[in-house]
Amino acid sequence: MELDPLLLSRIQFAFVVCFHAIFPVFTIGLASFIAVLEALSYKTGNPLWQKLSKFWIQVFAVVFGMGVVSGIVMSFQFGTNWSNFSYATANFLGPVLSYEVVTAFFLEAAFLGVLLFGRDKVPRGVHLFAAIMVALGTFISSFWILSANSLMQTPDGLELRNGMYHVVSWADAIFTASFTYRFIHMALASFLTAALVVAGVSAWFILQKREFATNRKALSIALWMLLILAPLQVVVGDFHGLNTLKHQPMKVAAMEGNWQTAEGVPLILFAIPDQQAQTNHFELSVPKLASYILTHDWNGEVPGLNEVAPEMQPPVFIVFWSFRIMVAMGLLMVLFAVWGLLLRYKGKYQHSRSFLQGLRLMSLSPFIAVLAGWVVTESGRAPWLIYQQMTHAEGLTPSLTGGMALFTLIGYIVVYALVFSAGVYYLLKVFRGGIEKANRPHEQQEFERPKRPFSAAHTSLEEGDN
């Protein structure tokens, strides 16, 4: 069987991007949550906020490390698998990715050290400032990355000359037609991820009757965040969808499973899209609802996939069901937000076992939603690498063979499996230790601390002999 380097390269990039995406989306929201905890601690002097901050800083450190490791590897593929794309877009992507490192990564790295190790070594105001800078750094990083991705979705501000794009307007190239919607949508997704993870972990601790008062506070903040952000994300998602309909109609057609351009198009709740036959099987739909959602008119016209040749259509089955998974997770978030509000009104949100157990499961929902959303975003653009300007085939490295692509794909899977296993191991250690262990005072005396590198080994050997 002949190996297809294009297919394998797309699988490899999808795997690496999806693996990496779950870490930044958590750390962006969690960094802001930690900054809020540090601000509350600084303002009130209540040790409860500091206890929470110490615990979640440990979680942040582990997840941030996993994100850095997976993100560095991801950029290698532009040169190894997509050299034509890298060459053509170097005038834009080169500076943008460099800006991300200079303005965001260095900022995060510098102040993360103060945040992790400087609590008792710098003034409290400086420690709070470090927390704010780390949170700001995560947003700056997402700004540049989403700018680069948005250019691939809705290109603007570039001019193609002799096979290379030249920037004619940096403002248009950075702030493309879809950038604002993507950035806000991703920011809200990050906050929702942090809120649901904090809620799920706090619910687990409460069920175990560990640090009840402290975890009740964390749960309360997370539920307020969920109540505000979940409905807001639905509204932003609607605006994002309208923007996508305007600039990438075939992506929306695939999301809706709509094969024929028509008016009064139904909203398909369930179907099995058949791309070969250009139709849906076992379709269950609500009349005219898709037209109303997408055009705000019950008889509005919705584009169909028949407007382009079958080979130029996105993979409909993947896009169709990924979109529904994302929407289902979003609706569940809204449901739990309302449920939490009703329980809060009755004073029972921290005592309802069914609600707390549900929150534990819901802590996985934002990651599922983010992965499904990225699949919709990237697969829905196919076969275009740069929408309507460069296909995946045109951006592929000419000398790449199927065997080479398979070898690197297997290598990435093995390495990332090791990284993920190590990260999960340390995260579980942090969660099992809980807030109690994160706030345990250091019992080691001054004379026991090694003064020279080899002293640490010497002390360990003595402890082993004992």
Coordinates of C-alpha atoms in Angstrom, one line a residue:
M1 CA 0.0 0.0 0.0
E2 CA 1.4 3.4 -1.0
L3 CA 1.6 5.9 1.8
D4 CA 0.1 9.3 1.1
P5 CA 2.4 12.0 2.5
L6 CA -0.3 14.7 2.3
L7 CA -2.8 12.6 4.3
L8 CA -0.2 11.6 6.9
S9 CA 1.0 15.2 7.2
R10 CA -2.5 16.4 7.8
I11 CA -3.1 13.7 10.4
Q12 CA 0.2 14.6 12.1
F13 CA -0.5 18.3 12.2
A14 CA -4.1 17.6 13.5
F15 CA -2.8 15.3 16.2
V16 CA -0.1 17.8 17.4
V17 CA -2.4 20.8 17.3
C18 CA -5.2 19.1 19.2
F19 CA -2.8 17.7 21.8
H20 CA -1.3 21.2 22.3
A21 CA -4.5 23.1 22.3
I22 CA -5.9 21.6 25.5
F23 CA -3.0 23.2 27.5
P24 CA -3.1 26.8 26.5
V25 CA -6.9 27.0 26.7
F26 CA -6.6 25.9 30.3
T27 CA -3.6 28.0 31.3
I28 CA -5.0 31.2 29.8
G29 CA -8.1 31.0 32.0
L30 CA -6.3 29.6 35.0
A31 CA -3.7 32.4 35.0
S32 CA -6.4 35.0 35.2
F33 CA -8.1 33.1 38.0
I34 CA -4.9 33.0 40.0
A35 CA -4.4 36.7 39.4
V36 CA -7.9 37.3 40.9
L37 CA -7.1 35.1 43.9
E38 CA -3.8 37.0 44.4
A39 CA -5.7 40.3 44.2
L40 CA -8.3 39.2 46.7
S41 CA -5.5 38.0 49.1
Y42 CA -3.7 41.3 48.7
K43 CA -6.8 43.4 49.3
T44 CA -8.4 41.5 52.2
G45 CA -5.5 39.7 53.9
N46 CA -7.7 36.7 54.2
P47 CA -5.5 33.6 54.2
L48 CA -8.2 31.6 52.4
W49 CA -7.4 33.3 49.1
Q50 CA -3.7 32.6 49.5
K51 CA -4.3 29.0 50.2
L52 CA -6.3 28.6 47.0
S53 CA -3.8 30.5 45.0
K54 CA -0.9 28.3 46.2
F55 CA -2.8 25.2 45.2
W56 CA -3.8 26.4 41.7
I57 CA -0.3 27.8 41.0
Q58 CA 1.0 24.3 41.4
V59 CA -1.6 23.0 38.8
F60 CA -0.7 25.9 36.5
A61 CA 3.0 25.1 36.6
V62 CA 2.5 21.5 35.5
V63 CA 0.1 22.4 32.7
F64 CA 2.2 25.3 31.5
G65 CA 5.2 23.0 31.3
M66 CA 3.3 20.5 29.2
G67 CA 2.0 23.3 26.9
V68 CA 5.5 24.6 26.3
V69 CA 6.9 21.2 25.5
S70 CA 4.1 20.3 23.0
G71 CA 4.1 23.8 21.5
I72 CA 7.8 23.9 20.7
V73 CA 7.6 20.7 18.7
M74 CA 4.5 21.9 16.8
S75 CA 6.4 24.7 15.0
F76 CA 9.0 22.2 13.6
Q77 CA 6.4 20.8 11.2
F78 CA 6.2 24.0 9.2
G79 CA 9.7 23.4 8.0
T80 CA 9.6 19.6 7.7
N81 CA 6.1 18.9 6.3
W82 CA 4.9 22.3 5.0
S83 CA 8.0 24.0 3.5
N84 CA 6.1 25.5 0.5
F85 CA 3.6 27.1 2.9
S86 CA 6.4 28.3 5.2
Y87 CA 8.3 29.8 2.3
A88 CA 5.3 31.5 0.8
T89 CA 4.1 33.0 4.2
A90 CA 7.6 33.7 5.8
N91 CA 7.2 37.5 5.5
F92 CA 4.2 37.4 7.7
L93 CA 4.4 34.2 9.9
G94 CA 8.1 34.7 10.7
P95 CA 7.6 38.1 12.4
V96 CA 4.3 37.2 14.0
L97 CA 5.6 34.0 15.6
S98 CA 8.7 35.9 16.7
Y99 CA 6.5 38.6 18.3
E100 CA 4.7 35.9 20.2
V101 CA 8.0 34.7 21.7
V102 CA 9.4 38.1 22.4
T103 CA 6.2 39.8 23.8
A104 CA 4.5 36.8 25.4
F105 CA 6.8 33.8 26.2
F106 CA 9.6 35.9 27.7
L107 CA 7.1 37.8 29.8
E108 CA 5.5 34.6 31.0
A109 CA 8.8 32.9 31.7
A110 CA 10.3 35.8 33.6
F111 CA 7.3 36.5 35.9
L112 CA 6.4 32.8 36.3
G113 CA 9.6 32.3 38.3
V114 CA 8.5 35.1 40.7
L115 CA 5.0 33.7 40.9
L116 CA 6.2 30.1 41.7
F117 CA 9.1 30.8 44.0
G118 CA 8.9 34.5 45.1
R119 CA 6.0 34.5 47.5
D120 CA 8.1 34.9 50.6
K121 CA 11.0 36.6 48.9
V122 CA 9.4 39.7 47.3
P123 CA 6.9 42.2 48.6
R124 CA 3.2 41.1 48.3
G125 CA 2.5 43.8 45.7
V126 CA 5.4 42.5 43.5
H127 CA 4.0 38.9 43.7
L128 CA 0.5 40.2 42.7
F129 CA 2.1 42.1 39.8
A130 CA 3.9 38.9 38.7
A131 CA 0.5 37.0 38.7
I132 CA -1.0 39.8 36.5
M133 CA 1.9 39.7 34.1
V134 CA 1.7 36.0 33.7
A135 CA -2.0 36.3 32.9
L136 CA -1.3 39.1 30.5
G137 CA 1.4 37.1 28.8
T138 CA -1.0 34.2 28.1
F139 CA -3.4 36.6 26.4
I140 CA -0.6 38.2 24.3
S141 CA 0.5 34.7 23.2
S142 CA -3.0 33.8 22.1
F143 CA -3.4 37.1 20.3
W144 CA -0.4 36.4 17.9
I145 CA -1.3 32.7 17.4
L146 CA -4.9 33.4 16.6
S147 CA -3.8 36.2 14.3
A148 CA -1.7 33.8 12.4
N149 CA -4.5 31.3 12.2
S150 CA -7.1 33.9 11.2
L151 CA -4.9 34.9 8.2
M152 CA -5.2 31.3 7.0
Q153 CA -9.0 31.4 7.4
T154 CA -9.7 34.9 6.0
P155 CA -6.5 36.2 4.4
D156 CA -6.1 39.9 3.9
G157 CA -3.3 42.5 3.8
L158 CA -1.0 40.3 1.7
E159 CA 0.0 40.3 -2.0
L160 CA 1.4 37.2 -3.8
R161 CA 4.5 37.9 -5.9
N162 CA 6.6 35.2 -7.5
G163 CA 5.3 32.5 -5.1
M164 CA 5.8 34.5 -1.9
Y165 CA 3.3 36.6 0.0
H166 CA 4.4 40.2 0.8
V167 CA 2.7 42.2 3.5
V168 CA 1.0 45.3 2.1
S169 CA -0.9 46.2 5.2
W170 CA 0.2 44.9 8.6
A171 CA -3.1 46.1 10.2
D172 CA -5.2 44.2 7.7
A173 CA -3.0 41.1 7.9
I174 CA -3.1 41.0 11.7
F175 CA -6.7 42.1 12.2
T176 CA -8.4 40.0 9.5
A177 CA -12.2 39.9 9.1
S178 CA -12.5 36.9 11.4
F179 CA -9.8 37.7 14.0
T180 CA -11.9 39.6 16.5
Y181 CA -14.6 36.9 16.7
R182 CA -12.0 34.1 17.0
F183 CA -10.1 35.9 19.7
I184 CA -13.1 36.7 21.9
H185 CA -14.5 33.2 21.3
M186 CA -11.2 31.6 22.4
A187 CA -10.8 33.9 25.4
L188 CA -14.3 33.0 26.6
A189 CA -13.5 29.3 26.0
S190 CA -10.4 29.7 28.2
F191 CA -12.3 31.3 31.0
L192 CA -15.0 28.6 30.8
T193 CA -12.3 25.9 30.9
A194 CA -10.7 27.3 34.0
A195 CA -14.1 27.8 35.7
L196 CA -15.3 24.2 35.0
V197 CA -12.0 22.6 36.0
V198 CA -11.9 24.7 39.3
A199 CA -15.6 23.8 39.8
G200 CA -15.0 20.1 39.2
V201 CA -11.9 19.8 41.4
S202 CA -13.6 21.9 44.2
A203 CA -16.7 19.7 44.0
W204 CA -14.5 16.6 44.3
F205 CA -12.8 18.0 47.4
I206 CA -16.1 18.9 48.9
L207 CA -17.5 15.4 48.4
Q208 CA -14.4 14.1 50.2
K209 CA -15.0 16.7 53.0
R210 CA -11.6 18.3 52.5
E211 CA -11.0 22.0 53.3
F212 CA -14.8 22.6 52.9
A213 CA -14.8 26.4 53.5
T214 CA -11.9 27.0 51.1
N215 CA -13.2 24.8 48.3
R216 CA -16.7 26.2 48.8
K217 CA -15.3 29.7 48.0
A218 CA -13.6 28.4 44.9
L219 CA -16.7 26.6 43.8
S220 CA -18.8 29.8 44.3
I221 CA -16.5 31.9 42.2
A222 CA -16.4 29.2 39.4
L223 CA -20.2 29.0 39.3
W224 CA -20.5 32.8 39.0
M225 CA -18.0 32.7 36.1
L226 CA -20.0 29.8 34.5
L227 CA -23.3 31.7 34.9
I228 CA -21.9 34.8 33.1
L229 CA -19.7 33.2 30.5
A230 CA -21.7 30.2 29.3
P231 CA -24.6 32.3 27.9
L232 CA -22.2 34.9 26.7
Q233 CA -20.3 32.3 24.7
V234 CA -23.5 31.3 23.0
V235 CA -24.1 34.9 21.9
V236 CA -20.5 35.3 20.7
G237 CA -20.7 31.9 18.9
D238 CA -23.7 33.1 17.0
F239 CA -21.8 36.2 15.8
H240 CA -18.8 34.1 14.9
G241 CA -21.1 31.8 12.9
L242 CA -22.6 34.7 11.0
N243 CA -19.0 35.9 10.2
T244 CA -18.1 32.5 9.0
L245 CA -21.2 32.3 6.8
K246 CA -20.1 35.6 5.1
H247 CA -16.4 34.6 4.6
Q248 CA -16.4 30.8 4.5
P249 CA -19.9 29.7 3.4
M250 CA -18.8 26.1 2.5
K251 CA -17.6 25.6 6.1
V252 CA -21.1 26.6 7.4
A253 CA -22.7 24.4 4.8
A254 CA -20.7 21.4 6.1
M255 CA -21.5 22.3 9.7
E256 CA -25.2 22.3 8.8
G257 CA -25.0 19.3 6.5
N258 CA -26.8 21.4 3.8
W259 CA -26.1 20.1 0.3
Q260 CA -28.4 22.3 -1.8
T261 CA -28.6 26.1 -1.7
A262 CA -32.1 26.9 -0.6
E263 CA -34.4 29.2 1.4
G264 CA -36.1 28.1 4.6
V265 CA -33.5 25.5 5.4
P266 CA -34.2 23.2 8.4
L267 CA -31.8 22.8 11.3
I268 CA -30.6 19.2 11.2
L269 CA -30.3 17.7 14.6
F270 CA -29.2 14.2 13.5
A271 CA -28.0 12.8 10.2
I272 CA -25.4 10.6 8.7
P273 CA -23.9 12.7 5.8
D274 CA -22.9 10.8 2.7
Q275 CA -20.4 12.8 0.8
Q276 CA -20.2 10.4 -2.1
A277 CA -23.9 10.5 -2.7
Q278 CA -24.1 14.2 -1.7
T279 CA -27.0 13.6 0.7
N280 CA -27.9 12.8 4.3
H281 CA -29.3 9.6 5.7
F282 CA -31.6 9.2 8.7
E283 CA -32.2 12.9 8.9
L284 CA -34.0 14.5 11.9
S285 CA -34.5 18.2 11.6
V286 CA -36.5 21.3 12.7
P287 CA -38.1 23.1 9.7
K288 CA -36.6 26.5 8.8
L289 CA -34.6 26.9 12.0
A290 CA -31.2 26.8 10.3
S291 CA -32.2 29.8 8.1
Y292 CA -33.4 31.7 11.1
I293 CA -30.3 31.1 13.1
L294 CA -27.9 31.9 10.2
T295 CA -29.8 34.8 8.6
H296 CA -32.2 35.8 11.3
D297 CA -34.9 35.3 8.7
W298 CA -37.2 32.2 8.6
N299 CA -37.0 32.1 4.8
G300 CA -33.3 33.2 4.5
E301 CA -31.1 31.6 1.9
V302 CA -28.4 29.3 3.2
P303 CA -25.6 28.2 0.8
G304 CA -25.3 24.5 0.0
L305 CA -22.2 22.3 -0.7
N306 CA -23.4 21.9 -4.3
E307 CA -21.9 25.3 -5.1
V308 CA -18.5 23.8 -5.3
A309 CA -17.2 20.5 -6.8
P310 CA -17.1 17.5 -4.5
E311 CA -13.3 17.5 -4.4
M312 CA -13.4 21.1 -3.1
Q313 CA -15.8 20.4 -0.3
P314 CA -14.7 19.9 3.3
P315 CA -15.0 16.5 4.9
V316 CA -18.6 16.9 5.7
F317 CA -19.1 14.0 8.2
I318 CA -16.2 15.2 10.4
V319 CA -17.2 18.9 10.4
F320 CA -21.0 18.1 10.8
W321 CA -20.5 16.0 13.9
S322 CA -17.7 18.0 15.5
F323 CA -19.9 21.0 15.3
R324 CA -22.7 19.2 17.1
I325 CA -20.4 17.9 19.8
M326 CA -19.2 21.4 20.4
V327 CA -22.7 22.8 20.6
A328 CA -23.8 20.0 22.9
M329 CA -21.0 20.8 25.3
G330 CA -22.0 24.4 25.3
L331 CA -25.6 23.7 26.0
L332 CA -24.6 21.5 28.9
M333 CA -22.5 24.3 30.3
V334 CA -25.6 26.6 30.2
L335 CA -27.7 23.9 31.9
F336 CA -25.2 23.5 34.7
A337 CA -25.0 27.3 35.1
V338 CA -28.7 27.6 35.5
W339 CA -28.8 24.5 37.8
G340 CA -26.1 26.1 40.0
L341 CA -28.0 29.4 40.2
L342 CA -31.2 27.6 41.4
L343 CA -29.3 25.6 44.0
R344 CA -27.5 28.8 45.1
Y345 CA -30.9 30.5 45.6
K346 CA -31.9 27.6 47.9
G347 CA -28.5 27.6 49.6
K348 CA -27.7 24.0 48.5
Y349 CA -25.2 24.3 45.7
Q350 CA -22.4 23.0 48.0
H351 CA -24.5 20.2 49.4
S352 CA -26.2 18.6 46.4
R353 CA -24.3 15.4 45.7
S354 CA -25.8 15.0 42.2
F355 CA -24.8 18.5 41.2
L356 CA -21.3 18.1 42.6
Q357 CA -20.9 14.7 40.9
G358 CA -22.1 16.3 37.7
L359 CA -19.6 19.1 38.0
R360 CA -16.8 16.5 38.3
L361 CA -17.8 15.1 34.9
M362 CA -18.3 18.6 33.4
S363 CA -14.7 19.4 34.1
L364 CA -13.9 17.5 30.9
S365 CA -16.5 19.2 28.8
P366 CA -14.6 22.4 27.9
F367 CA -11.7 20.3 26.6
I368 CA -14.0 18.2 24.4
A369 CA -15.7 21.4 23.1
V370 CA -12.3 23.1 22.3
L371 CA -11.0 20.0 20.4
A372 CA -14.3 19.7 18.5
G373 CA -14.2 23.5 17.7
W374 CA -10.6 23.2 16.4
V375 CA -11.6 20.3 14.2
V376 CA -14.5 22.4 12.8
T377 CA -12.2 25.4 12.2
E378 CA -9.4 23.5 10.5
S379 CA -11.3 20.7 8.7
G380 CA -14.0 23.1 7.6
R381 CA -11.3 25.1 5.7
A382 CA -10.3 22.1 3.6
P383 CA -9.0 21.6 1.0
W384 CA -7.6 25.1 1.5
L385 CA -4.5 25.8 3.6
I386 CA -4.9 29.5 3.0
Y387 CA -8.5 29.9 2.2
Q388 CA -9.1 30.1 -1.6
Q389 CA -5.4 30.9 -2.2
M390 CA -3.3 27.8 -1.4
T391 CA -4.4 24.2 -1.0
H392 CA -2.9 21.6 1.4
A393 CA -1.3 19.9 -1.6
E394 CA 0.3 23.1 -2.7
G395 CA 1.7 23.9 0.7
L396 CA 3.3 20.4 1.2
T397 CA 7.0 19.8 1.2
P398 CA 7.8 18.5 -2.3
S399 CA 10.5 16.0 -1.2
L400 CA 8.4 14.5 1.6
T401 CA 7.6 10.8 1.2
G402 CA 4.9 8.8 2.8
G403 CA 7.5 6.8 4.8
M404 CA 9.1 9.9 6.2
A405 CA 5.7 11.3 7.2
L406 CA 4.7 8.0 8.9
F407 CA 8.0 7.9 10.8
T408 CA 7.6 11.4 12.3
L409 CA 3.9 10.8 13.0
I410 CA 4.7 7.7 15.1
G411 CA 7.6 9.6 16.7
Y412 CA 5.3 12.4 17.8
I413 CA 2.7 10.0 19.1
V414 CA 5.3 8.2 21.2
V415 CA 6.9 11.4 22.6
Y416 CA 3.6 13.1 23.3
A417 CA 2.3 10.0 25.0
L418 CA 5.3 10.1 27.4
V419 CA 4.8 13.9 28.0
F420 CA 1.1 13.4 28.6
S421 CA 1.7 10.4 31.0
A422 CA 4.3 12.4 33.0
G423 CA 2.1 15.4 33.1
V424 CA -1.0 13.5 34.3
Y425 CA 1.1 11.7 36.9
Y426 CA 2.2 15.0 38.5
L427 CA -1.2 16.6 38.2
L428 CA -2.8 13.6 40.0
K429 CA -0.1 14.0 42.7
V430 CA -1.1 17.7 43.1
F431 CA -4.8 16.9 43.2
R432 CA -4.4 14.1 45.7
G433 CA -2.2 16.3 47.9
G434 CA -4.9 18.9 47.7
I435 CA -4.9 22.4 49.2
E436 CA -3.6 21.0 52.5
K437 CA -0.3 19.7 51.0
A438 CA 0.1 22.8 48.8
N439 CA 0.0 25.0 52.0
R440 CA 2.1 22.7 54.2
P441 CA 4.9 24.7 55.9
H442 CA 8.5 23.6 55.1
E443 CA 9.7 21.5 57.9
Q444 CA 13.3 21.2 56.7
Q445 CA 15.8 23.0 59.0
E446 CA 18.4 25.4 57.6
F447 CA 21.3 23.1 58.4
E448 CA 19.6 20.3 56.3
R449 CA 19.6 22.4 53.2
P450 CA 22.5 21.5 50.8
K451 CA 24.9 24.4 50.2
R452 CA 26.6 22.8 47.2
P453 CA 25.3 20.7 44.4
F454 CA 27.0 17.5 45.6
S455 CA 25.7 18.1 49.1
A456 CA 22.2 17.2 47.9
A457 CA 23.5 13.8 46.7
H458 CA 25.4 13.3 49.9
T459 CA 22.3 14.0 52.0
S460 CA 20.2 11.7 49.9
L461 CA 22.6 8.8 50.3
E462 CA 22.7 9.3 54.1
E463 CA 19.0 9.3 54.2
G464 CA 19.0 6.1 52.1
D465 CA 21.4 4.4 54.4
N466 CA 19.3 5.3 57.4

